[in-house]
Amino acid sequence: MIIGIETTAHTFGVAVVDHGKILCNVRDSYTTEKGGIIPMDAAKHHRNVSETIFKKALEEAKIAEKEIKAIAISNAPGLAPCLSEGMKFAKKKAAELGLLLIPVNHCAAHLEIGRITGSKDPVLLYASGANTQIIAYADGKYRVFGETLDIGIGNFLDNFARYLGLGFPGGPKIMELGSKGKKFVELPYTIKGMDVAFSGLLTNVKQKYDALQKKSVDYTKEDLAYSVQETAFALLVEASERAMAHIGKKELLLGGGVGCNTRLQEMCKKMCEARGAAFFAPGNSLLIDNGAMIAYLGEIMFNHKIFFPADEVDINPRERTDDVQVTWR
Ligand code: AMP
Ligand code: MG
């Protein structure tokens, strides 16, 4: 049995996995009424909830501490204060229980948990808060075929939501607002090969929102939320389809918190149907940051003897998906 701890950004999550089976997946997330994530505050949130969430996870999994074989900890990439807090907690538990640590790359975990859907050899659309990449596995690495050239899709949605006075996380609120939109407002559409960009789109939609506040225009706030989703998700689906055609893959797998968006899922599905490919997405509790994906990949790594004494493990806030040596596949 492996226990996994996730703390790279907004979520403190703990889960237990046994032979690929998720026995529990407990979390507590930092949210705000108005602003975005303040890293030091998120870290403080993690410090406050860590013991309670850890205990709750053991209770839900119905296991004793001594049944745990090793501790998987998301050590990269992420917000440094949040990673540090998680690492401190993992090391404390490792010392208490006399266990080894498995350092898990958070992005790789978002991708590996997709295996639970039955997908075998997919192009991965990794649509997270800070990360947006089109990825496929080949020869010991996750290769990045396309990615955002500026901000992540989730940060983009959160930033726009913040501008509208909605708190963090903003993605679900934009989805809600957008479902009431009727009119499509043309917005900048930036794609270069398999790379996409959102900052021009963000500036433009903010200007359109400012105009709406000042004078009479023929669109509403709901129309803007709807159009933002249609435009940004079309970019992601176009880049994903290009990657699938280019490398000849017949599966698309969605990962990351923005993957919870039902409109994005619908657009991915339609594209896959049109080209005779299969579409896979894990459930929402495995898409948003969670401990289960850390424990799940942690167990695979443990079985490949990838674990270390606690003092040999450290955080790596900037590690990229394609920096990771995938020695477990
Ligand atoms: P992650 O970093 O993978 O945990 O994903 C967090 C991001 O997912 C945040 O930017 C959220 O705003 C975004 N998100 C969560 N649910 C939704 C949703 N239903 N639609 C769009 N974005 C979402
Ligand atoms: Mg994430």
XYZ file of C-alpha atoms and ligand atoms in Angstrom:
353
model
C 0.000 0.000 0.000
C 1.304 3.401 -1.006
C 0.126 6.691 0.417
C 0.314 9.709 -1.915
C 0.485 13.361 -0.912
C -0.309 16.222 -3.320
C 0.584 19.813 -2.411
C 1.958 21.539 -5.537
C -0.563 24.411 -5.621
C -4.106 24.938 -4.312
C -4.871 21.423 -3.051
C -3.652 19.386 -0.097
C -4.626 15.833 -1.014
C -3.883 12.429 0.507
C -4.820 9.058 -0.997
C -4.028 5.384 -0.568
C -3.521 3.023 -3.520
C -3.192 -0.751 -3.343
C -2.363 -2.700 -6.534
C -3.708 0.126 -8.706
C -6.903 0.356 -6.691
C -7.745 3.714 -5.077
C -8.821 3.066 -1.475
C -9.482 6.720 -0.659
C -8.903 10.144 -2.179
C -9.212 12.920 0.400
C -8.522 16.600 -0.170
C -8.943 20.109 1.061
C -8.429 23.001 -1.358
C -7.489 26.626 -0.889
C -10.094 28.946 -2.395
C -10.713 32.700 -2.389
C -13.756 34.951 -2.660
C -12.068 37.505 -4.889
C -8.336 37.270 -5.700
C -6.133 34.497 -7.076
C -3.742 32.130 -5.259
C -1.302 33.820 -2.865
C 1.413 31.123 -2.603
C 2.301 31.790 1.065
C -1.389 31.663 2.041
C -1.907 28.413 0.132
C 1.126 26.936 1.942
C -0.346 28.046 5.265
C -3.629 26.367 4.316
C -1.725 23.112 3.653
C 0.085 23.345 6.998
C -3.221 23.806 8.823
C -5.068 20.880 7.225
C -2.243 18.344 6.726
C -2.619 16.225 9.898
C -6.426 16.151 9.662
C -6.463 15.141 5.988
C -3.774 12.488 6.542
C -5.786 10.974 9.396
C -9.021 11.133 7.405
C -7.356 9.303 4.501
C -6.248 6.418 6.743
C -9.743 6.207 8.232
C -11.486 6.168 4.862
C -9.059 3.555 3.508
C -9.574 1.597 6.724
C -5.868 0.916 7.167
C -3.341 1.363 9.939
C -0.194 3.480 9.533
C 2.001 0.383 9.749
C 0.417 -1.089 6.593
C 1.898 1.726 4.463
C 4.900 0.612 2.367
C 6.175 4.035 1.261
C 5.147 7.670 0.898
C 4.767 9.212 -2.569
C 5.136 12.991 -2.553
C 4.565 15.433 -5.439
C 7.969 17.159 -5.401
C 7.722 18.987 -8.774
C 6.690 21.297 -10.440
C 4.637 23.875 -8.579
C 4.596 26.845 -6.215
C 7.732 26.652 -4.066
C 6.066 27.485 -0.700
C 3.401 24.826 -1.316
C 5.936 22.206 -2.418
C 8.113 22.966 0.638
C 5.205 22.590 3.029
C 4.280 19.228 1.500
C 7.870 17.991 1.523
C 8.288 18.982 5.174
C 5.128 17.047 6.056
C 6.136 13.971 4.003
C 9.580 13.908 5.637
C 8.048 14.196 9.087
C 5.742 11.234 8.376
C 8.594 9.245 6.802
C 10.671 9.753 9.967
C 7.772 8.865 12.266
C 6.911 5.695 10.346
C 10.437 4.764 9.190
C 9.491 4.854 5.489
C 11.165 5.759 2.203
C 9.951 8.542 -0.106
C 8.927 8.327 -3.774
C 9.342 11.731 -5.497
C 6.555 12.067 -8.084
C 6.372 14.653 -10.867
C 2.888 16.160 -10.659
C 2.409 16.452 -14.445
C 3.476 12.847 -15.055
C 0.947 11.799 -12.394
C -1.839 13.740 -14.186
C -0.957 11.728 -17.314
C -0.430 8.288 -15.742
C -3.746 8.329 -13.857
C -5.384 8.354 -17.309
C -4.438 4.663 -17.591
C -7.316 3.972 -15.240
C -9.686 4.766 -18.156
C -8.269 1.905 -20.252
C -6.520 4.246 -22.707
C -3.326 2.596 -24.015
C -1.407 4.847 -26.384
C -2.981 8.301 -26.427
C -2.198 11.839 -27.339
C -2.673 13.622 -24.023
C -4.318 16.987 -23.754
C -3.007 18.217 -20.426
C -5.189 21.206 -19.531
C -4.346 22.420 -16.041
C -4.090 25.671 -14.142
C -0.458 26.482 -14.892
C 0.203 23.799 -17.532
C -1.187 23.347 -21.028
C 0.552 20.793 -23.225
C -0.141 18.302 -26.014
C 1.910 15.241 -25.104
C 2.623 11.712 -26.299
C 4.901 9.076 -24.813
C 7.840 7.787 -26.866
C 11.217 6.197 -25.982
C 11.416 6.852 -22.257
C 9.955 10.337 -22.197
C 6.738 12.257 -22.427
C 7.335 14.306 -25.567
C 5.717 17.712 -25.747
C 4.337 18.277 -29.257
C 2.659 21.557 -28.529
C 2.097 23.836 -25.585
C 0.991 27.261 -24.514
C 3.507 29.938 -25.379
C 2.395 32.105 -22.475
C -0.096 31.276 -19.701
C -1.860 27.997 -18.910
C -5.513 27.565 -19.928
C -6.673 27.361 -16.284
C -4.724 30.471 -15.253
C -6.263 32.198 -18.280
C -9.821 31.290 -17.198
C -9.024 32.151 -13.554
C -7.583 35.523 -14.587
C -10.688 36.427 -16.610
C -12.948 35.248 -13.771
C -10.979 37.416 -11.341
C -11.513 40.393 -13.661
C -15.252 39.763 -13.435
C -14.965 39.824 -9.614
C -15.333 36.055 -9.237
C -12.929 34.227 -6.889
C -10.557 31.277 -7.291
C -10.984 28.784 -8.901
C -12.592 30.713 -11.747
C -12.871 27.951 -14.374
C -16.084 26.431 -12.957
C -17.615 29.917 -12.624
C -16.839 30.772 -16.264
C -18.401 27.438 -17.269
C -21.552 28.283 -15.323
C -21.723 31.812 -16.752
C -20.942 30.597 -20.279
C -23.790 28.081 -20.213
C -26.136 31.086 -20.178
C -24.446 32.819 -23.128
C -26.247 32.913 -26.486
C -24.229 35.047 -28.860
C -20.749 34.211 -30.141
C -18.416 37.200 -29.988
C -15.395 36.928 -32.282
C -12.128 36.869 -30.253
C -8.412 36.567 -31.189
C -7.441 33.007 -32.110
C -3.701 32.345 -31.784
C -2.259 29.010 -32.872
C 1.132 28.295 -34.436
C 1.459 24.662 -35.460
C 0.700 22.818 -32.253
C 1.478 25.759 -29.947
C -1.217 28.076 -28.641
C -1.312 31.436 -26.820
C -3.892 33.028 -24.555
C -2.562 36.409 -23.408
C -3.793 38.337 -26.485
C -7.182 36.701 -26.086
C -7.198 37.653 -22.388
C -6.390 41.323 -23.072
C -9.009 41.492 -25.809
C -11.818 39.934 -23.805
C -11.019 42.213 -20.852
C -11.319 45.207 -23.211
C -14.658 43.879 -24.449
C -15.814 43.532 -20.836
C -14.665 47.114 -20.066
C -16.683 48.335 -23.077
C -19.742 46.500 -21.771
C -19.431 48.362 -18.451
C -19.162 51.772 -20.118
C -21.553 51.819 -23.064
C -24.287 49.830 -24.699
C -22.960 46.900 -26.725
C -24.742 43.983 -28.385
C -23.347 41.269 -26.091
C -23.572 40.317 -22.417
C -21.092 39.100 -19.803
C -22.559 35.599 -20.321
C -21.904 35.881 -24.081
C -18.259 36.725 -23.337
C -17.854 33.720 -21.018
C -19.436 31.488 -23.669
C -17.213 32.911 -26.435
C -14.056 32.663 -24.330
C -14.696 28.955 -23.838
C -15.555 28.305 -27.490
C -12.411 30.110 -28.652
C -9.887 28.826 -26.099
C -11.108 25.225 -26.267
C -11.159 25.269 -30.087
C -7.441 26.132 -29.924
C -6.768 23.114 -27.690
C -8.863 20.738 -29.780
C -7.273 21.936 -33.043
C -3.744 21.467 -31.647
C -4.669 18.020 -30.271
C -6.135 16.909 -33.604
C -3.032 18.101 -35.445
C -0.827 16.078 -33.075
C -3.016 12.981 -33.517
C -2.827 13.275 -37.308
C 0.913 13.981 -37.256
C 1.962 11.045 -35.095
C -0.843 8.713 -36.137
C -2.480 8.123 -32.741
C -6.043 6.902 -32.449
C -6.742 7.949 -28.848
C -7.125 11.272 -27.054
C -6.847 11.397 -23.271
C -7.752 14.460 -21.228
C -5.909 15.414 -18.029
C -5.779 18.355 -15.600
C -8.403 20.421 -13.790
C -9.767 22.234 -16.864
C -10.591 18.744 -18.155
C -13.594 18.862 -15.772
C -15.201 21.330 -18.175
C -18.142 19.622 -19.878
C -17.933 21.827 -22.982
C -14.238 20.980 -23.473
C -15.068 17.278 -23.070
C -17.888 17.576 -25.608
C -15.621 19.307 -28.165
C -12.886 16.672 -27.721
C -15.424 13.893 -28.155
C -16.845 15.399 -31.353
C -13.397 15.800 -32.863
C -12.512 12.183 -32.019
C -15.768 10.867 -33.472
C -15.175 12.768 -36.691
C -11.760 11.104 -37.165
C -12.696 7.638 -35.891
C -10.601 7.953 -32.725
C -11.450 7.125 -29.104
C -11.804 9.751 -26.386
C -10.983 9.103 -22.730
C -11.306 11.239 -19.582
C -10.991 10.124 -15.956
C -13.640 11.323 -13.459
C -13.476 14.857 -12.041
C -11.936 13.768 -8.718
C -8.944 12.427 -10.699
C -8.728 15.396 -13.096
C -8.404 18.175 -10.538
C -5.240 18.031 -8.389
C -5.506 14.988 -6.124
C -3.510 12.608 -3.955
C -4.741 9.511 -5.815
C -2.736 10.242 -8.944
C 0.398 10.729 -6.811
C -0.193 7.438 -4.977
C -1.081 5.676 -8.261
C 2.133 6.677 -10.066
C 4.011 6.308 -6.757
C 3.044 2.655 -6.605
C 4.182 2.056 -10.195
C 7.530 3.763 -9.412
C 7.849 1.794 -6.153
C 7.430 -1.463 -8.084
C 10.298 -0.287 -10.304
C 12.433 0.336 -7.204
C 12.338 4.129 -7.542
C 12.385 5.295 -3.901
C 14.873 7.095 -1.648
C 15.745 7.861 1.967
C 13.942 11.091 2.929
C 17.120 13.200 3.124
C 17.924 12.473 -0.556
C 14.632 13.915 -1.810
C 14.005 17.611 -2.468
C 11.513 19.844 -4.266
C 12.022 20.890 -7.901
C 9.590 23.747 -8.623
C 10.461 24.123 -12.321
C 10.865 20.549 -13.566
C 9.209 20.166 -16.994
C 7.172 17.165 -18.137
C 9.815 16.328 -20.746
C 12.646 16.529 -18.160
C 11.290 13.422 -16.444
C 13.103 10.157 -17.219
C 10.224 7.698 -17.494
C 11.978 4.516 -16.381
C 8.782 2.787 -15.225
C 7.114 2.125 -18.596
P -5.227 21.713 -11.759
O -4.104 22.711 -11.777
O -5.012 20.574 -12.686
O -5.690 21.289 -10.404
O -6.478 22.499 -12.339
C -6.922 23.676 -11.728
C -7.550 24.548 -12.780
O -8.722 23.900 -13.307
C -8.002 25.906 -12.258
O -7.465 26.878 -13.114
C -9.516 25.848 -12.357
O -10.114 27.088 -12.623
C -9.722 24.879 -13.510
N -11.023 24.236 -13.536
C -11.576 23.429 -12.600
N -12.824 23.053 -12.970
C -13.065 23.643 -14.178
C -14.170 23.657 -15.078
N -15.298 23.006 -14.824
N -14.025 24.387 -16.218
C -12.896 25.050 -16.485
N -11.831 25.067 -15.676
C -11.911 24.381 -14.533
Mg -2.426 19.956 -11.558
